[in-house]
Short mmCIF file of C-alpha atoms in Angstrom, two decimals:
data_model
loop_
_atom_site.label_atom_id
_atom_site.label_comp_id
_atom_site.label_asym_id
_atom_site.label_seq_id
_atom_site.Cartn_x
_atom_site.Cartn_y
_atom_site.Cartn_z
CA MET A 1 77.06 187.30 46.20
CA LYS A 2 78.00 187.04 49.86
CA GLU A 3 80.49 184.34 50.81
CA LEU A 4 79.44 182.18 53.75
CA ARG A 5 81.53 180.36 56.32
CA TYR A 6 80.64 176.74 57.07
CA TYR A 7 82.25 174.07 59.22
CA GLU A 8 82.48 170.35 58.53
CA PHE A 9 80.80 168.30 61.26
CA GLU A 10 82.45 165.24 62.79
CA PHE A 11 81.25 162.99 65.61
CA PHE A 12 83.68 163.05 68.53
CA PRO A 13 82.65 161.19 71.72
CA SER A 14 83.29 163.24 74.86
CA GLU A 15 85.24 160.36 76.44
CA LEU A 16 88.07 161.04 74.01
CA ASN A 17 88.46 164.53 75.48
CA VAL A 18 88.95 163.39 79.07
CA SER A 19 90.81 160.10 78.93
CA LYS A 20 93.57 159.09 76.55
CA SER A 21 93.22 155.54 77.84
CA LYS A 22 89.88 155.16 76.06
CA SER A 23 90.28 153.34 72.78
CA TYR A 24 89.34 155.32 69.70
CA TYR A 25 88.41 152.08 67.94
CA ASP A 26 85.80 151.29 70.58
CA LEU A 27 83.93 154.52 69.86
CA HIS A 28 84.79 155.73 66.36
CA ASP A 29 81.74 153.94 64.87
CA GLY A 30 79.48 155.56 67.44
CA LYS A 31 78.56 155.12 71.09
CA LEU A 32 75.24 153.41 70.38
CA TYR A 33 74.11 149.90 69.46
CA SER A 34 70.87 147.91 69.53
CA ASP A 35 69.66 144.31 69.72
CA MET A 36 69.34 144.50 65.90
CA ARG A 37 73.03 145.23 65.33
CA ASN A 38 73.74 141.94 63.50
CA LYS A 39 70.42 141.78 61.64
CA TYR A 40 71.24 144.18 58.81
CA GLU A 41 69.40 142.03 56.25
CA SER A 42 66.13 142.22 58.19
CA LYS A 43 63.33 144.39 56.83
CA ASP A 44 62.92 145.67 60.40
CA TYR A 45 66.49 146.98 60.52
CA LEU A 46 66.15 150.77 60.80
CA GLN A 47 68.66 151.60 58.11
CA ASN A 48 66.73 149.45 55.61
CA LYS A 49 63.50 151.23 56.52
CA PHE A 50 65.15 154.59 55.87
CA PHE A 51 66.89 153.60 52.64
CA PHE A 52 63.78 151.93 51.20
CA PRO A 53 60.76 153.64 52.81
CA LYS A 54 57.36 152.53 51.57
CA ASN A 55 55.39 154.80 49.22
CA ASN A 56 58.25 157.30 48.88
CA GLU A 57 58.58 157.21 45.07
CA GLN A 58 61.97 155.45 45.15
CA TYR A 59 63.56 158.20 47.26
CA SER A 60 65.52 157.29 50.37
CA ALA A 61 64.58 159.08 53.58
CA ASP A 62 67.60 161.39 53.38
CA GLN A 63 66.51 162.44 49.90
CA ARG A 64 62.83 162.99 50.75
CA ILE A 65 61.17 162.75 54.18
CA PRO A 66 58.78 159.76 54.10
CA ASP A 67 55.17 160.07 55.24
CA GLN A 68 55.18 156.70 56.94
CA GLU A 69 55.73 156.46 60.68
CA ILE A 70 59.01 154.74 61.56
CA GLN A 71 59.26 153.36 65.08
CA PHE A 72 62.68 153.25 66.71
CA TYR A 73 63.67 150.30 68.84
CA GLU A 74 65.78 150.85 71.94
CA PHE A 75 69.46 151.72 71.69
CA TYR A 76 72.17 151.23 74.30
CA LEU A 77 75.32 153.11 75.19
CA LYS A 78 78.51 151.08 74.89
CA GLU A 79 79.88 150.15 78.32
CA ILE A 80 83.00 152.21 77.68
CA SER A 81 80.78 155.33 77.62
CA ASN A 82 80.57 157.62 80.63
CA GLU A 83 77.30 159.30 79.63
CA PRO A 84 75.35 160.20 76.50
CA ASP A 85 76.49 163.13 74.36
CA ASP A 86 74.28 165.77 72.77
CA PHE A 87 75.25 164.43 69.33
CA MET A 88 75.69 160.69 68.80
CA CYS A 89 75.70 158.14 66.00
CA SER A 90 75.55 154.38 65.53
CA ILE A 91 77.19 152.22 62.88
CA GLU A 92 73.71 150.72 62.42
CA ILE A 93 72.35 153.92 60.82
CA ASN A 94 74.27 155.51 57.95
CA THR A 95 75.28 159.04 58.95
CA SER A 96 73.94 160.37 55.65
CA LEU A 97 70.50 160.05 57.29
CA GLY A 98 71.17 162.24 60.33
CA PHE A 99 72.12 161.76 63.97
CA PHE A 100 70.89 161.24 67.52
CA VAL A 101 70.40 164.44 69.52
CA SER A 102 69.57 165.22 73.14
CA PRO A 103 66.37 167.08 74.13
CA LYS A 104 68.55 170.10 74.96
CA CYS A 105 70.06 170.02 71.50
CA LYS A 106 66.63 169.64 69.88
CA GLU A 107 65.42 172.77 71.68
CA LEU A 108 68.47 174.75 70.57
CA LEU A 109 68.05 173.71 66.94
CA LYS A 110 64.53 175.16 66.89
CA ARG A 111 66.17 178.59 66.68
CA PHE A 112 67.97 177.78 63.45
CA GLU A 113 67.23 177.25 59.76
CA LEU A 114 67.17 173.51 59.11
CA PRO A 115 66.48 171.67 55.84
CA SER A 116 63.47 169.38 55.56
CA HIS A 117 63.68 167.20 58.67
CA ARG A 118 61.85 165.09 61.23
CA TYR A 119 62.53 164.04 64.82
CA TYR A 120 61.91 160.43 65.93
CA PRO A 121 61.76 159.65 69.67
CA VAL A 122 64.16 156.94 70.82
CA LYS A 123 65.03 155.47 74.22
CA ILE A 124 68.72 155.12 75.03
CA SER A 125 69.89 153.08 78.01
CA LEU A 126 73.04 152.56 80.06
CA GLU A 127 72.50 152.37 83.82
CA GLU A 128 69.42 154.55 83.37
CA ASP A 129 67.09 155.44 80.52
CA TYR A 130 67.42 158.60 78.45
CA GLU A 131 64.79 160.03 76.13
CA TYR A 132 66.53 161.11 72.94
CA TYR A 133 65.65 161.88 69.32
CA PHE A 134 66.94 160.81 65.95
CA LEU A 135 67.08 163.85 63.65
CA LEU A 136 66.45 162.78 60.05
CA ILE A 137 67.58 165.41 57.52
CA ALA A 138 66.60 165.35 53.84
CA LYS A 139 68.15 167.09 50.85
CA GLU A 140 65.31 167.55 48.36
CA GLU A 141 63.91 170.86 49.63
CA LEU A 142 67.17 172.71 50.27
CA HIS A 143 67.05 176.26 48.92
CA ILE A 144 70.02 175.81 46.60
CA ASN A 145 70.28 177.96 43.52
CA TYR A 146 71.43 175.06 41.34
CA GLU A 147 71.97 177.08 38.18
CA GLN A 148 74.33 179.47 39.94
CA SER A 149 76.12 176.63 41.76
CA THR A 150 78.96 174.67 40.19
CA PHE A 151 79.08 170.87 39.98
CA VAL A 152 81.84 168.75 38.47
CA GLU A 153 82.47 165.13 37.62
CA ARG A 154 83.75 163.19 40.62
CA TYR A 155 86.81 161.83 38.82
CA ASN A 156 87.41 164.78 36.50
CA LYS A 157 87.00 167.95 38.50
CA THR A 158 87.74 170.15 35.48
CA GLN A 159 84.57 168.90 33.77
CA GLU A 160 81.51 170.89 34.91
CA ILE A 161 78.07 169.28 34.95
CA SER A 162 74.86 171.22 34.32
CA ILE A 163 72.50 170.77 37.28
CA LYS A 164 69.21 172.66 37.33
CA LYS A 165 67.38 170.88 40.16
CA PHE A 166 67.97 168.31 42.90
CA GLN A 167 66.65 165.41 40.80
CA ASP A 168 69.40 166.04 38.24
CA LEU A 169 71.88 164.75 40.84
CA LEU A 170 70.18 161.35 41.05
CA GLN A 171 70.04 158.21 38.95
CA LEU A 172 67.39 155.49 39.29
CA ASN A 173 68.70 152.01 40.03
CA PRO A 174 66.40 149.14 39.08
CA ALA A 175 65.19 146.63 41.64
CA ASN A 176 67.65 143.85 42.48
CA GLU A 177 68.44 141.33 45.21
CA VAL A 178 69.50 144.19 47.51
CA GLY A 179 66.21 146.06 47.39
CA PRO A 180 63.50 147.71 45.29
CA ALA A 181 64.13 150.35 42.64
CA HIS A 182 65.72 153.39 44.28
CA TYR A 183 67.58 156.59 43.54
CA ASN A 184 71.34 156.80 44.01
CA VAL A 185 73.53 159.88 43.82
CA ALA A 186 75.36 160.15 40.49
CA ASP A 187 79.17 160.51 40.39
CA ILE A 188 79.08 164.28 40.82
CA LYS A 189 80.75 166.60 43.34
CA GLU A 190 79.86 170.12 44.35
CA LYS A 191 82.49 172.83 43.83
CA ILE A 192 80.46 175.95 44.61
CA ILE A 193 77.09 175.98 46.39
CA VAL A 194 74.90 179.07 46.15
CA PHE A 195 71.92 179.30 48.49
CA ASP A 196 68.77 181.36 48.02
CA ILE A 197 68.15 180.74 51.73
CA ALA A 198 71.18 179.54 53.69
CA PRO A 199 70.54 176.61 56.07
CA ASP A 200 72.35 176.27 59.37
CA ILE A 201 72.85 172.55 58.69
CA TYR A 202 73.79 171.60 55.16
CA PRO A 203 73.67 167.89 54.19
CA VAL A 204 76.01 167.35 51.25
CA VAL A 205 73.77 166.68 48.26
CA THR A 206 76.31 164.82 46.14
CA SER A 207 77.60 162.23 48.62
CA THR A 208 76.26 159.15 50.37
CA ASN A 209 79.04 159.32 52.96
CA GLY A 210 77.05 161.39 55.43
CA PHE A 211 78.84 164.72 55.41
CA PHE A 212 77.18 167.66 57.15
CA PHE A 213 78.28 171.28 57.33
CA PHE A 214 77.18 173.64 60.10
CA SER A 215 76.91 177.42 59.79
CA GLU A 216 79.16 179.70 61.80
CA ARG A 217 76.28 181.02 63.92
CA LEU A 218 75.19 177.48 64.79
CA LYS A 219 78.78 176.56 65.65
CA LEU A 220 79.03 179.49 68.06
CA ALA A 221 75.70 178.61 69.71
CA LEU A 222 76.67 174.96 70.21
CA GLU A 223 79.97 175.99 71.77
CA GLN A 224 78.32 178.58 74.00
CA GLU A 225 75.82 175.99 75.28
CA GLY A 226 78.58 173.44 75.91
CA MET A 227 77.13 170.79 73.58
CA THR A 228 79.10 167.55 73.38
CA GLY A 229 79.84 164.73 70.96
CA PHE A 230 81.23 166.63 67.96
CA LYS A 231 84.01 168.66 66.43
CA LEU A 232 83.77 171.25 63.68
CA TYR A 233 86.45 172.11 61.12
CA GLU A 234 86.32 175.13 58.83
CA ALA A 235 85.48 173.98 55.31
CA GLU A 236 87.81 174.69 52.41
CA LYS A 237 85.68 172.86 49.84
CA PRO A 238 83.11 173.43 48.58
CA GLN A 239 82.74 177.18 48.66
CA PHE A 240 79.43 178.56 49.92
CA PHE A 241 77.64 181.75 48.88
CA LEU A 242 74.29 183.47 49.43
CA ALA A 243 72.65 184.63 46.21
CA ASP A 244 71.96 188.33 45.71
#
């Protein structure tokens, strides 16, 4: 097997590069907000629509791309922002679902191998309007060789877990006051991931914390094009390989 080099993705607003006077705490939850920011219990709140999409067989949108059309309401840049970045997030949308990208970034990503995904148009405003996209990324159709990969218990990393397909990572939660029946990720962590086809963006399949890893060739392209709004750190765990 060939070992692959991946980098952990982190949002990093461009303002933090140019001015130490900018407060990290004003931007660390993202540069974007909407008029729905305090209405997280509403069925119209975007995060709820993505976590409990209709007719999606209990899968959240980051597990399986829903067929239904999801309309984005307008988002705004925080006043502390100088301009929009190519990658942005909002505390209103869990980063496990994806991120906001510029049209320039969308065009660049067309050249790379992405998992199952969908772009949603969204208007972003400050002193002028910007046409952006929300890139939703799902995990179900990743070309992972699960039987050659290694998974362990989250709280006992010496105990390996047999995983043969993506659905083996999930557990079905019954309907409750929070929402309808839905799949959650079981308490499992990946130790070694073996791809049959290596993606350039890898959404961690065992976490709901929104981790993404970018391939080395995508990292170099983003840096060459001067894309903004992120940092990448070489990953130590898990290990990544391409199957023979």
